């Protein structure tokens, strides 16, 4: 089967590698020119992610990331106020991207290839690109993220929703950190909690992909409320006054909002976290979005990864979910070798409920960060789900499937 994959980020790379290994002829079309290396930050791992890497042909799973023994919470004075043992491997987006790119069949990836249109009939699906070219295939996979063009063409009524808060993110070299920060928080998934806010940090591979002690980086995330029409708009406006509604590129975040973030950190966070915000060369911003598709299959087209479901990041499953989608799609194609619509119906039935469950679970975990809980249930969740014990026992842990 000829398969055209739109989007060359982690979801697209999982799909290409896993489908290639079951005998499909794959072609990946990515809008960004050149390499995507250097994008992204920290990623939590789950057992399903290692299964997806194994089926993608990546065998060095042990070397995927940094092993931590568990979680800690520090108070505003920097002292440890809570612990929870939970061994986990934490990795970096760039490391996964390198491993999956190395596993790709030669010549199947094209950059600077932006999908513009899709049309299909009983025999094939045709994709039109911004450069005027057109490719046809038997199956098209929309792995083009939360602002998916594939989804916009086929289901324009589906729109992501802003959760009411944004994440400041940063990466700092291990070697730059003070001895105190390295000794007290570096080896853990560490939290610092304030009412309505959450900061966390964990170790990931270094810029050169190194997992050697001294060459790694600390990944920092700070969730903060930002009202959509005022505070968020200001955060996403660059120094030339241009408002980046779809997300501001890291190098355009204004010096004034970075300075304010650092000043707020000094008032609100533990000394180790303040140090990270000061050292971070390029803190960047991500508005937190959520989204659930009501369909994943449209004739000869399947949605995969963030194009179908975006969960708030507290569950740490965006990449694992994309890998799980790719495995489920491969299994459905194997189970229905002569019948694509049966295969896609089976894929959709399996993954719609998983995606919905992950989005709902992530909303439950993020309830304390919602600035205006819409009802009494959410207000109650906001009170209980923000304690150190709850956060340490639930963050970045996959929900148990009820079936
Ligand atoms: C603060 C934060 C923390 C997170 N932490 C975690 C975590 O700990 N663990 C985790 O698993 N996930 C985490 N995530 C989520 C994770 O980043 C994504 O879920 C994951 O990258 C899956 O993405 P994807 O490949 O489906 O889409 P994306 O990564 O969005 O990629 C889509 C690709 O499609 C391309 N594209 C878009 N439009 C077109 C077009 N028209 N034509 C061609 N190409 C196109 C884009 O350029 C892009 O490369 C976090 C997210 C946030 C915001």
PDB file of N, CA and C in Angstrom, residues 257 261 316:
ATOM      1  N   UNK A 257       8.489  40.680  28.588  1.00  0.00           N
ATOM      2  CA  UNK A 257       7.714  39.620  29.252  1.00  0.00           C
ATOM      3  C   UNK A 257       8.658  38.591  29.887  1.00  0.00           C
ATOM      4  N   UNK A 261       8.575  37.613  33.822  1.00  0.00           N
ATOM      5  CA  UNK A 261       8.510  36.217  34.265  1.00  0.00           C
ATOM      6  C   UNK A 261       9.613  35.954  35.293  1.00  0.00           C
ATOM      7  N   UNK A 316       1.472  14.005  30.134  1.00  0.00           N
ATOM      8  CA  UNK A 316       2.741  13.670  29.463  1.00  0.00           C
ATOM      9  C   UNK A 316       2.609  12.573  28.430  1.00  0.00           C
TER      10      UNK A 316
END
